[in-house]
């Protein structure tokens, strides 16, 4: 059998393509999502920008040494992440949360904890806070704490500013828009009473969540970009962080139906949501 070529033995273009592929595999291992082969030119361009004259070996070492936020790997993947989102995306999820889940949880007589995982620029987390305010009032009880987590510090920077264009609010009713935002000349600013319920933290979902006792987790349109093993790992981290009977909302192309020992499926208005099972 012919041995696989060493990178040093290849023509420069082939060596670059092989290096890009090695990096693609490393990104998938460390960050869960696998940039599709079609995104290779984008990955190669990001690599060119970040390497800044460093040799493949030096840059590979810098990437492999990295495992924490703000690492070289994280800086590289910033350009590859997809942050598409709007407020109120998939309205039935928020209807179920507001009509069924939150009123039941309120009987626990303690603060409630919700999370938006892969929160991107914050719209999903803000919609959770608007839904809580619709259900309990802007100043009502119980207290509801919401945490948005994302790998991207750039997206989190936008989330922390809390200013959106009208197009980001198009899925909200006029009443929800009014409850959540104050219109100013430069855009729609998240109302302070809503913003103070929400914290944004940088976190790689491949690591255990820095949260416990969550009553509901929204992790929508994130795992669709992950390979099956990584998606399973994230779902295990979610299971660990959910309170007994806690709720899980996934995107329309994502499923936990294969993990019935961890999550019980609950159909709602043509969507499927999940509840944490006890071991
Ligand atoms: C398409 S957005 C989804 C936004 C929102 N959940 C929604 O459904 O509208 C996917 C988000 O997942 C984030 N993401 C991807 N891989 C991640 C990881 N390993 N850890 C944390 N966030 C990640 C991306 O940065 C991006 O902001």
PDB file of C-alpha atoms and ligand atoms in Angstrom:
ATOM      1  CA  UNK A   1       0.000   0.000   0.000  1.00  0.00           C
ATOM      2  CA  UNK A   2       1.324   3.502  -0.889  1.00  0.00           C
ATOM      3  CA  UNK A   3       1.966   5.506   2.295  1.00  0.00           C
ATOM      4  CA  UNK A   4      -0.009   8.758   2.739  1.00  0.00           C
ATOM      5  CA  UNK A   5       2.104  11.736   1.619  1.00  0.00           C
ATOM      6  CA  UNK A   6       3.705  13.963   4.262  1.00  0.00           C
ATOM      7  CA  UNK A   7       2.585  17.597   3.865  1.00  0.00           C
ATOM      8  CA  UNK A   8       6.248  18.566   3.184  1.00  0.00           C
ATOM      9  CA  UNK A   9       6.367  16.271   0.095  1.00  0.00           C
ATOM     10  CA  UNK A  10       3.370  17.899  -1.641  1.00  0.00           C
ATOM     11  CA  UNK A  11       3.115  20.755  -4.124  1.00  0.00           C
ATOM     12  CA  UNK A  12       2.223  24.033  -2.329  1.00  0.00           C
ATOM     13  CA  UNK A  13      -1.428  24.086  -3.479  1.00  0.00           C
ATOM     14  CA  UNK A  14      -1.999  20.456  -2.490  1.00  0.00           C
ATOM     15  CA  UNK A  15      -0.205  21.026   0.824  1.00  0.00           C
ATOM     16  CA  UNK A  16      -2.488  24.006   1.565  1.00  0.00           C
ATOM     17  CA  UNK A  17      -5.597  21.968   0.701  1.00  0.00           C
ATOM     18  CA  UNK A  18      -4.457  19.168   3.005  1.00  0.00           C
ATOM     19  CA  UNK A  19      -3.708  21.666   5.779  1.00  0.00           C
ATOM     20  CA  UNK A  20      -7.146  23.265   5.379  1.00  0.00           C
ATOM     21  CA  UNK A  21      -8.706  19.805   5.703  1.00  0.00           C
ATOM     22  CA  UNK A  22      -6.702  19.090   8.887  1.00  0.00           C
ATOM     23  CA  UNK A  23      -7.925  22.364  10.359  1.00  0.00           C
ATOM     24  CA  UNK A  24     -11.521  21.573   9.329  1.00  0.00           C
ATOM     25  CA  UNK A  25     -11.295  18.296  11.270  1.00  0.00           C
ATOM     26  CA  UNK A  26      -9.811  20.077  14.312  1.00  0.00           C
ATOM     27  CA  UNK A  27     -12.619  22.675  14.272  1.00  0.00           C
ATOM     28  CA  UNK A  28     -15.183  19.857  14.189  1.00  0.00           C
ATOM     29  CA  UNK A  29     -13.508  18.092  17.132  1.00  0.00           C
ATOM     30  CA  UNK A  30     -13.116  21.148  19.335  1.00  0.00           C
ATOM     31  CA  UNK A  31     -16.151  23.270  18.416  1.00  0.00           C
ATOM     32  CA  UNK A  32     -18.670  20.617  17.340  1.00  0.00           C
ATOM     33  CA  UNK A  33     -19.683  22.176  14.084  1.00  0.00           C
ATOM     34  CA  UNK A  34     -18.011  20.965  10.891  1.00  0.00           C
ATOM     35  CA  UNK A  35     -17.523  23.651   8.236  1.00  0.00           C
ATOM     36  CA  UNK A  36     -18.911  21.946   5.102  1.00  0.00           C
ATOM     37  CA  UNK A  37     -16.436  21.088   2.313  1.00  0.00           C
ATOM     38  CA  UNK A  38     -18.188  23.800   0.268  1.00  0.00           C
ATOM     39  CA  UNK A  39     -16.963  26.296   2.881  1.00  0.00           C
ATOM     40  CA  UNK A  40     -13.316  25.328   2.308  1.00  0.00           C
ATOM     41  CA  UNK A  41     -12.525  28.540   0.355  1.00  0.00           C
ATOM     42  CA  UNK A  42     -13.936  30.559   3.273  1.00  0.00           C
ATOM     43  CA  UNK A  43     -11.900  28.496   5.739  1.00  0.00           C
ATOM     44  CA  UNK A  44      -8.757  28.836   3.579  1.00  0.00           C
ATOM     45  CA  UNK A  45      -9.259  32.625   3.409  1.00  0.00           C
ATOM     46  CA  UNK A  46      -9.740  32.835   7.207  1.00  0.00           C
ATOM     47  CA  UNK A  47      -6.599  30.724   7.655  1.00  0.00           C
ATOM     48  CA  UNK A  48      -4.637  33.051   5.376  1.00  0.00           C
ATOM     49  CA  UNK A  49      -5.733  36.066   7.424  1.00  0.00           C
ATOM     50  CA  UNK A  50      -4.987  34.496  10.812  1.00  0.00           C
ATOM     51  CA  UNK A  51      -1.647  32.812   9.989  1.00  0.00           C
ATOM     52  CA  UNK A  52       0.015  36.117   9.148  1.00  0.00           C
ATOM     53  CA  UNK A  53       3.150  34.491   7.696  1.00  0.00           C
ATOM     54  CA  UNK A  54       3.384  31.712  10.325  1.00  0.00           C
ATOM     55  CA  UNK A  55       4.388  28.335   8.908  1.00  0.00           C
ATOM     56  CA  UNK A  56       1.790  25.565   8.787  1.00  0.00           C
ATOM     57  CA  UNK A  57       3.535  23.754  11.654  1.00  0.00           C
ATOM     58  CA  UNK A  58       3.746  26.842  13.888  1.00  0.00           C
ATOM     59  CA  UNK A  59       0.138  27.730  13.206  1.00  0.00           C
ATOM     60  CA  UNK A  60      -1.005  24.134  13.774  1.00  0.00           C
ATOM     61  CA  UNK A  61       0.695  24.160  17.185  1.00  0.00           C
ATOM     62  CA  UNK A  62      -1.025  27.453  18.071  1.00  0.00           C
ATOM     63  CA  UNK A  63      -4.390  25.988  17.077  1.00  0.00           C
ATOM     64  CA  UNK A  64      -3.887  22.716  18.923  1.00  0.00           C
ATOM     65  CA  UNK A  65      -2.662  24.409  22.088  1.00  0.00           C
ATOM     66  CA  UNK A  66      -5.929  26.268  22.195  1.00  0.00           C
ATOM     67  CA  UNK A  67      -8.925  25.056  24.087  1.00  0.00           C
ATOM     68  CA  UNK A  68     -10.249  28.052  25.966  1.00  0.00           C
ATOM     69  CA  UNK A  69     -12.279  31.021  24.822  1.00  0.00           C
ATOM     70  CA  UNK A  70     -10.282  33.724  23.006  1.00  0.00           C
ATOM     71  CA  UNK A  71      -7.844  31.109  21.785  1.00  0.00           C
ATOM     72  CA  UNK A  72      -6.404  31.084  18.289  1.00  0.00           C
ATOM     73  CA  UNK A  73      -8.937  28.434  17.292  1.00  0.00           C
ATOM     74  CA  UNK A  74     -11.740  30.633  18.513  1.00  0.00           C
ATOM     75  CA  UNK A  75     -10.433  33.632  16.599  1.00  0.00           C
ATOM     76  CA  UNK A  76     -10.236  31.509  13.460  1.00  0.00           C
ATOM     77  CA  UNK A  77     -13.779  30.142  13.700  1.00  0.00           C
ATOM     78  CA  UNK A  78     -15.352  33.577  14.308  1.00  0.00           C
ATOM     79  CA  UNK A  79     -15.495  34.004  10.530  1.00  0.00           C
ATOM     80  CA  UNK A  80     -17.125  30.630   9.945  1.00  0.00           C
ATOM     81  CA  UNK A  81     -20.030  30.789  12.364  1.00  0.00           C
ATOM     82  CA  UNK A  82     -23.554  31.407  11.133  1.00  0.00           C
ATOM     83  CA  UNK A  83     -25.432  33.846  13.391  1.00  0.00           C
ATOM     84  CA  UNK A  84     -28.748  33.977  11.494  1.00  0.00           C
ATOM     85  CA  UNK A  85     -31.552  34.692  13.936  1.00  0.00           C
ATOM     86  CA  UNK A  86     -34.542  36.973  14.595  1.00  0.00           C
ATOM     87  CA  UNK A  87     -36.707  37.703  17.631  1.00  0.00           C
ATOM     88  CA  UNK A  88     -39.622  35.304  18.054  1.00  0.00           C
ATOM     89  CA  UNK A  89     -38.302  32.713  15.597  1.00  0.00           C
ATOM     90  CA  UNK A  90     -40.652  29.684  15.586  1.00  0.00           C
ATOM     91  CA  UNK A  91     -43.587  31.387  17.374  1.00  0.00           C
ATOM     92  CA  UNK A  92     -45.238  28.147  18.662  1.00  0.00           C
ATOM     93  CA  UNK A  93     -42.233  27.561  20.940  1.00  0.00           C
ATOM     94  CA  UNK A  94     -42.765  30.888  22.679  1.00  0.00           C
ATOM     95  CA  UNK A  95     -46.533  30.289  22.811  1.00  0.00           C
ATOM     96  CA  UNK A  96     -45.962  26.993  24.572  1.00  0.00           C
ATOM     97  CA  UNK A  97     -43.446  28.553  26.934  1.00  0.00           C
ATOM     98  CA  UNK A  98     -45.775  31.426  27.824  1.00  0.00           C
ATOM     99  CA  UNK A  99     -49.085  29.527  28.002  1.00  0.00           C
ATOM    100  CA  UNK A 100     -48.043  26.181  29.413  1.00  0.00           C
ATOM    101  CA  UNK A 101     -44.494  25.934  30.703  1.00  0.00           C
ATOM    102  CA  UNK A 102     -44.014  29.198  32.635  1.00  0.00           C
ATOM    103  CA  UNK A 103     -47.428  29.200  34.377  1.00  0.00           C
ATOM    104  CA  UNK A 104     -46.784  25.657  35.630  1.00  0.00           C
ATOM    105  CA  UNK A 105     -43.244  26.474  36.738  1.00  0.00           C
ATOM    106  CA  UNK A 106     -44.524  29.529  38.619  1.00  0.00           C
ATOM    107  CA  UNK A 107     -46.135  27.164  41.138  1.00  0.00           C
ATOM    108  CA  UNK A 108     -42.626  26.165  42.292  1.00  0.00           C
ATOM    109  CA  UNK A 109     -42.452  29.495  44.076  1.00  0.00           C
ATOM    110  CA  UNK A 110     -38.776  30.166  43.321  1.00  0.00           C
ATOM    111  CA  UNK A 111     -36.856  32.098  40.643  1.00  0.00           C
ATOM    112  CA  UNK A 112     -36.998  30.441  37.212  1.00  0.00           C
ATOM    113  CA  UNK A 113     -33.925  29.865  35.065  1.00  0.00           C
ATOM    114  CA  UNK A 114     -33.999  29.788  31.268  1.00  0.00           C
ATOM    115  CA  UNK A 115     -31.150  29.539  28.753  1.00  0.00           C
ATOM    116  CA  UNK A 116     -30.587  30.253  25.085  1.00  0.00           C
ATOM    117  CA  UNK A 117     -27.666  28.117  23.858  1.00  0.00           C
ATOM    118  CA  UNK A 118     -26.075  29.324  20.633  1.00  0.00           C
ATOM    119  CA  UNK A 119     -27.814  32.631  21.288  1.00  0.00           C
ATOM    120  CA  UNK A 120     -25.943  34.439  18.467  1.00  0.00           C
ATOM    121  CA  UNK A 121     -26.727  38.171  18.628  1.00  0.00           C
ATOM    122  CA  UNK A 122     -29.216  37.727  21.481  1.00  0.00           C
ATOM    123  CA  UNK A 123     -32.659  37.849  19.861  1.00  0.00           C
ATOM    124  CA  UNK A 124     -33.743  34.439  21.211  1.00  0.00           C
ATOM    125  CA  UNK A 125     -32.713  35.274  24.795  1.00  0.00           C
ATOM    126  CA  UNK A 126     -34.482  38.644  24.569  1.00  0.00           C
ATOM    127  CA  UNK A 127     -37.627  36.906  23.286  1.00  0.00           C
ATOM    128  CA  UNK A 128     -37.492  34.571  26.302  1.00  0.00           C
ATOM    129  CA  UNK A 129     -37.473  37.651  28.540  1.00  0.00           C
ATOM    130  CA  UNK A 130     -40.355  39.227  26.586  1.00  0.00           C
ATOM    131  CA  UNK A 131     -42.363  35.982  26.919  1.00  0.00           C
ATOM    132  CA  UNK A 132     -41.710  35.942  30.679  1.00  0.00           C
ATOM    133  CA  UNK A 133     -42.841  39.578  30.889  1.00  0.00           C
ATOM    134  CA  UNK A 134     -46.011  38.749  28.894  1.00  0.00           C
ATOM    135  CA  UNK A 135     -46.772  35.924  31.323  1.00  0.00           C
ATOM    136  CA  UNK A 136     -45.850  37.518  34.666  1.00  0.00           C
ATOM    137  CA  UNK A 137     -45.707  41.252  33.878  1.00  0.00           C
ATOM    138  CA  UNK A 138     -42.627  43.456  33.581  1.00  0.00           C
ATOM    139  CA  UNK A 139     -42.191  43.638  37.353  1.00  0.00           C
ATOM    140  CA  UNK A 140     -44.128  40.549  38.419  1.00  0.00           C
ATOM    141  CA  UNK A 141     -43.104  37.386  40.241  1.00  0.00           C
ATOM    142  CA  UNK A 142     -41.525  34.910  40.028  1.00  0.00           C
ATOM    143  CA  UNK A 143     -38.156  36.350  39.050  1.00  0.00           C
ATOM    144  CA  UNK A 144     -36.935  34.920  35.754  1.00  0.00           C
ATOM    145  CA  UNK A 145     -33.201  34.742  35.016  1.00  0.00           C
ATOM    146  CA  UNK A 146     -32.115  34.178  31.430  1.00  0.00           C
ATOM    147  CA  UNK A 147     -28.626  33.304  30.210  1.00  0.00           C
ATOM    148  CA  UNK A 148     -27.519  33.403  26.581  1.00  0.00           C
ATOM    149  CA  UNK A 149     -24.383  31.425  25.663  1.00  0.00           C
ATOM    150  CA  UNK A 150     -22.431  31.513  22.431  1.00  0.00           C
ATOM    151  CA  UNK A 151     -18.939  30.708  21.196  1.00  0.00           C
ATOM    152  CA  UNK A 152     -18.663  33.955  19.262  1.00  0.00           C
ATOM    153  CA  UNK A 153     -17.423  36.981  21.177  1.00  0.00           C
ATOM    154  CA  UNK A 154     -18.325  39.128  18.172  1.00  0.00           C
ATOM    155  CA  UNK A 155     -21.986  38.014  18.236  1.00  0.00           C
ATOM    156  CA  UNK A 156     -22.110  38.422  22.023  1.00  0.00           C
ATOM    157  CA  UNK A 157     -20.820  41.977  21.640  1.00  0.00           C
ATOM    158  CA  UNK A 158     -23.896  42.785  19.538  1.00  0.00           C
ATOM    159  CA  UNK A 159     -26.148  40.974  22.036  1.00  0.00           C
ATOM    160  CA  UNK A 160     -24.792  43.032  24.943  1.00  0.00           C
ATOM    161  CA  UNK A 161     -25.464  46.307  23.114  1.00  0.00           C
ATOM    162  CA  UNK A 162     -29.129  45.265  22.762  1.00  0.00           C
ATOM    163  CA  UNK A 163     -30.019  47.417  19.760  1.00  0.00           C
ATOM    164  CA  UNK A 164     -31.810  45.877  16.782  1.00  0.00           C
ATOM    165  CA  UNK A 165     -33.197  46.811  13.386  1.00  0.00           C
ATOM    166  CA  UNK A 166     -36.921  46.580  12.716  1.00  0.00           C
ATOM    167  CA  UNK A 167     -36.313  43.567  10.432  1.00  0.00           C
ATOM    168  CA  UNK A 168     -35.029  41.583  13.458  1.00  0.00           C
ATOM    169  CA  UNK A 169     -38.391  42.127  15.194  1.00  0.00           C
ATOM    170  CA  UNK A 170     -40.624  41.088  12.297  1.00  0.00           C
ATOM    171  CA  UNK A 171     -41.861  37.856  13.966  1.00  0.00           C
ATOM    172  CA  UNK A 172     -43.067  39.747  17.061  1.00  0.00           C
ATOM    173  CA  UNK A 173     -46.587  41.110  17.491  1.00  0.00           C
ATOM    174  CA  UNK A 174     -46.871  44.905  17.940  1.00  0.00           C
ATOM    175  CA  UNK A 175     -47.612  44.290  21.651  1.00  0.00           C
ATOM    176  CA  UNK A 176     -44.488  42.157  22.090  1.00  0.00           C
ATOM    177  CA  UNK A 177     -42.407  44.760  20.278  1.00  0.00           C
ATOM    178  CA  UNK A 178     -43.770  47.454  22.556  1.00  0.00           C
ATOM    179  CA  UNK A 179     -43.099  45.345  25.659  1.00  0.00           C
ATOM    180  CA  UNK A 180     -39.543  44.517  24.658  1.00  0.00           C
ATOM    181  CA  UNK A 181     -38.139  47.617  22.998  1.00  0.00           C
ATOM    182  CA  UNK A 182     -37.943  51.382  22.998  1.00  0.00           C
ATOM    183  CA  UNK A 183     -37.762  52.911  19.548  1.00  0.00           C
ATOM    184  CA  UNK A 184     -34.981  55.462  19.092  1.00  0.00           C
ATOM    185  CA  UNK A 185     -33.505  57.134  16.028  1.00  0.00           C
ATOM    186  CA  UNK A 186     -30.715  54.536  15.736  1.00  0.00           C
ATOM    187  CA  UNK A 187     -32.889  51.414  16.178  1.00  0.00           C
ATOM    188  CA  UNK A 188     -34.943  49.454  18.711  1.00  0.00           C
ATOM    189  CA  UNK A 189     -33.267  49.365  22.147  1.00  0.00           C
ATOM    190  CA  UNK A 190     -34.073  46.518  24.531  1.00  0.00           C
ATOM    191  CA  UNK A 191     -36.145  47.915  27.379  1.00  0.00           C
ATOM    192  CA  UNK A 192     -34.027  48.067  30.588  1.00  0.00           C
ATOM    193  CA  UNK A 193     -36.563  45.962  32.543  1.00  0.00           C
ATOM    194  CA  UNK A 194     -36.141  43.227  29.913  1.00  0.00           C
ATOM    195  CA  UNK A 195     -32.358  43.605  29.524  1.00  0.00           C
ATOM    196  CA  UNK A 196     -31.698  43.244  33.243  1.00  0.00           C
ATOM    197  CA  UNK A 197     -33.165  39.727  33.204  1.00  0.00           C
ATOM    198  CA  UNK A 198     -30.663  38.555  30.587  1.00  0.00           C
ATOM    199  CA  UNK A 199     -26.913  37.799  30.866  1.00  0.00           C
ATOM    200  CA  UNK A 200     -24.686  36.825  27.968  1.00  0.00           C
ATOM    201  CA  UNK A 201     -21.655  34.560  28.443  1.00  0.00           C
ATOM    202  CA  UNK A 202     -19.092  33.168  26.065  1.00  0.00           C
ATOM    203  CA  UNK A 203     -19.048  29.371  26.136  1.00  0.00           C
ATOM    204  CA  UNK A 204     -18.174  26.471  23.868  1.00  0.00           C
ATOM    205  CA  UNK A 205     -21.081  24.012  23.953  1.00  0.00           C
ATOM    206  CA  UNK A 206     -18.653  21.102  23.592  1.00  0.00           C
ATOM    207  CA  UNK A 207     -17.771  21.762  27.249  1.00  0.00           C
ATOM    208  CA  UNK A 208     -20.149  21.102  30.195  1.00  0.00           C
ATOM    209  CA  UNK A 209     -22.525  24.033  30.650  1.00  0.00           C
ATOM    210  CA  UNK A 210     -21.566  26.588  33.320  1.00  0.00           C
ATOM    211  CA  UNK A 211     -25.211  26.474  34.485  1.00  0.00           C
ATOM    212  CA  UNK A 212     -27.307  24.147  36.637  1.00  0.00           C
ATOM    213  CA  UNK A 213     -30.968  23.775  37.573  1.00  0.00           C
ATOM    214  CA  UNK A 214     -32.296  25.167  34.289  1.00  0.00           C
ATOM    215  CA  UNK A 215     -36.067  25.052  33.888  1.00  0.00           C
ATOM    216  CA  UNK A 216     -36.034  25.434  30.101  1.00  0.00           C
ATOM    217  CA  UNK A 217     -33.305  25.402  27.469  1.00  0.00           C
ATOM    218  CA  UNK A 218     -33.637  26.731  23.945  1.00  0.00           C
ATOM    219  CA  UNK A 219     -30.892  25.247  21.753  1.00  0.00           C
ATOM    220  CA  UNK A 220     -32.302  25.855  18.301  1.00  0.00           C
ATOM    221  CA  UNK A 221     -30.576  25.843  14.924  1.00  0.00           C
ATOM    222  CA  UNK A 222     -27.205  25.064  16.491  1.00  0.00           C
ATOM    223  CA  UNK A 223     -26.889  21.258  16.499  1.00  0.00           C
ATOM    224  CA  UNK A 224     -27.905  21.150  12.845  1.00  0.00           C
ATOM    225  CA  UNK A 225     -24.300  22.217  12.086  1.00  0.00           C
ATOM    226  CA  UNK A 226     -22.791  19.577  14.417  1.00  0.00           C
ATOM    227  CA  UNK A 227     -21.756  16.021  13.622  1.00  0.00           C
ATOM    228  CA  UNK A 228     -23.900  13.370  15.399  1.00  0.00           C
ATOM    229  CA  UNK A 229     -21.347  12.539  18.122  1.00  0.00           C
ATOM    230  CA  UNK A 230     -20.824  16.194  19.010  1.00  0.00           C
ATOM    231  CA  UNK A 231     -24.580  16.855  18.993  1.00  0.00           C
ATOM    232  CA  UNK A 232     -25.055  13.932  21.387  1.00  0.00           C
ATOM    233  CA  UNK A 233     -22.341  15.339  23.668  1.00  0.00           C
ATOM    234  CA  UNK A 234     -24.083  18.736  23.757  1.00  0.00           C
ATOM    235  CA  UNK A 235     -27.443  17.085  24.498  1.00  0.00           C
ATOM    236  CA  UNK A 236     -25.810  15.242  27.389  1.00  0.00           C
ATOM    237  CA  UNK A 237     -24.470  18.553  28.751  1.00  0.00           C
ATOM    238  CA  UNK A 238     -27.993  19.992  28.456  1.00  0.00           C
ATOM    239  CA  UNK A 239     -29.452  16.989  30.284  1.00  0.00           C
ATOM    240  CA  UNK A 240     -26.901  17.530  33.075  1.00  0.00           C
ATOM    241  CA  UNK A 241     -27.818  21.230  33.387  1.00  0.00           C
ATOM    242  CA  UNK A 242     -31.620  20.853  33.282  1.00  0.00           C
ATOM    243  CA  UNK A 243     -33.660  20.626  36.462  1.00  0.00           C
ATOM    244  CA  UNK A 244     -35.754  17.429  36.806  1.00  0.00           C
ATOM    245  CA  UNK A 245     -38.621  17.691  34.306  1.00  0.00           C
ATOM    246  CA  UNK A 246     -36.927  20.714  32.640  1.00  0.00           C
ATOM    247  CA  UNK A 247     -37.888  21.563  29.074  1.00  0.00           C
ATOM    248  CA  UNK A 248     -35.774  21.429  25.920  1.00  0.00           C
ATOM    249  CA  UNK A 249     -36.643  23.262  22.690  1.00  0.00           C
ATOM    250  CA  UNK A 250     -34.708  22.325  19.535  1.00  0.00           C
ATOM    251  CA  UNK A 251     -34.845  23.721  15.992  1.00  0.00           C
ATOM    252  CA  UNK A 252     -37.175  22.243  13.344  1.00  0.00           C
ATOM    253  CA  UNK A 253     -34.379  20.185  11.736  1.00  0.00           C
ATOM    254  CA  UNK A 254     -32.997  18.945  15.050  1.00  0.00           C
ATOM    255  CA  UNK A 255     -34.173  16.063  17.197  1.00  0.00           C
ATOM    256  CA  UNK A 256     -33.620  14.256  20.470  1.00  0.00           C
ATOM    257  CA  UNK A 257     -35.991  11.417  19.521  1.00  0.00           C
ATOM    258  CA  UNK A 258     -33.061   8.994  19.479  1.00  0.00           C
ATOM    259  CA  UNK A 259     -32.282   9.834  23.127  1.00  0.00           C
ATOM    260  CA  UNK A 260     -35.519   8.740  24.790  1.00  0.00           C
ATOM    261  CA  UNK A 261     -33.678   7.595  27.896  1.00  0.00           C
ATOM    262  CA  UNK A 262     -32.738  11.261  28.464  1.00  0.00           C
ATOM    263  CA  UNK A 263     -35.649  13.203  26.941  1.00  0.00           C
ATOM    264  CA  UNK A 264     -39.373  12.526  26.678  1.00  0.00           C
ATOM    265  CA  UNK A 265     -40.869  13.964  23.447  1.00  0.00           C
ATOM    266  CA  UNK A 266     -43.933  16.198  23.873  1.00  0.00           C
ATOM    267  CA  UNK A 267     -45.809  17.192  20.695  1.00  0.00           C
ATOM    268  CA  UNK A 268     -47.109  20.765  20.551  1.00  0.00           C
ATOM    269  CA  UNK A 269     -48.758  22.589  17.613  1.00  0.00           C
ATOM    270  CA  UNK A 270     -46.890  20.706  14.872  1.00  0.00           C
ATOM    271  CA  UNK A 271     -43.594  20.982  16.731  1.00  0.00           C
ATOM    272  CA  UNK A 272     -41.864  18.598  19.117  1.00  0.00           C
ATOM    273  CA  UNK A 273     -40.440  19.728  22.424  1.00  0.00           C
ATOM    274  CA  UNK A 274     -38.769  17.573  25.084  1.00  0.00           C
ATOM    275  CA  UNK A 275     -38.722  17.088  28.841  1.00  0.00           C
ATOM    276  CA  UNK A 276     -35.781  15.845  30.845  1.00  0.00           C
ATOM    277  CA  UNK A 277     -36.316  12.341  32.159  1.00  0.00           C
ATOM    278  CA  UNK A 278     -34.889  11.121  35.428  1.00  0.00           C
ATOM    279  CA  UNK A 279     -32.123   8.488  35.014  1.00  0.00           C
TER     280      UNK A 279
HETATM  281  C1  LIG B   1     -27.830  29.985  13.519  1.00  0.00           C
HETATM  282  S1  LIG B   1     -27.375  30.609  15.089  1.00  0.00           S
HETATM  283  C2  LIG B   1     -28.811  30.172  16.022  1.00  0.00           C
HETATM  284  C3  LIG B   1     -29.393  31.369  16.753  1.00  0.00           C
HETATM  285  C4  LIG B   1     -30.655  31.092  17.562  1.00  0.00           C
HETATM  286  N1  LIG B   1     -30.485  29.972  18.475  1.00  0.00           N
HETATM  287  C5  LIG B   1     -31.839  30.881  16.660  1.00  0.00           C
HETATM  288  O1  LIG B   1     -32.304  29.733  16.507  1.00  0.00           O
HETATM  289  O2  LIG B   1     -32.338  31.833  16.080  1.00  0.00           O
HETATM  290  C6  LIG B   1     -26.180  29.384  15.649  1.00  0.00           C
HETATM  291  C7  LIG B   1     -25.274  29.911  16.763  1.00  0.00           C
HETATM  292  O3  LIG B   1     -24.567  28.807  17.347  1.00  0.00           O
HETATM  293  C8  LIG B   1     -23.286  29.266  17.730  1.00  0.00           C
HETATM  294  N2  LIG B   1     -22.364  28.132  17.914  1.00  0.00           N
HETATM  295  C9  LIG B   1     -21.869  27.302  16.971  1.00  0.00           C
HETATM  296  N3  LIG B   1     -21.030  26.420  17.518  1.00  0.00           N
HETATM  297  C10 LIG B   1     -21.003  26.688  18.851  1.00  0.00           C
HETATM  298  C11 LIG B   1     -20.332  26.117  19.962  1.00  0.00           C
HETATM  299  N4  LIG B   1     -19.512  25.078  19.822  1.00  0.00           N
HETATM  300  N5  LIG B   1     -20.536  26.652  21.175  1.00  0.00           N
HETATM  301  C12 LIG B   1     -21.377  27.722  21.342  1.00  0.00           C
HETATM  302  N6  LIG B   1     -22.040  28.302  20.324  1.00  0.00           N
HETATM  303  C13 LIG B   1     -21.862  27.788  19.103  1.00  0.00           C
HETATM  304  C14 LIG B   1     -22.876  30.188  16.592  1.00  0.00           C
HETATM  305  O4  LIG B   1     -21.869  31.106  16.986  1.00  0.00           O
HETATM  306  C15 LIG B   1     -24.199  30.875  16.252  1.00  0.00           C
HETATM  307  O5  LIG B   1     -24.320  32.111  16.888  1.00  0.00           O
END
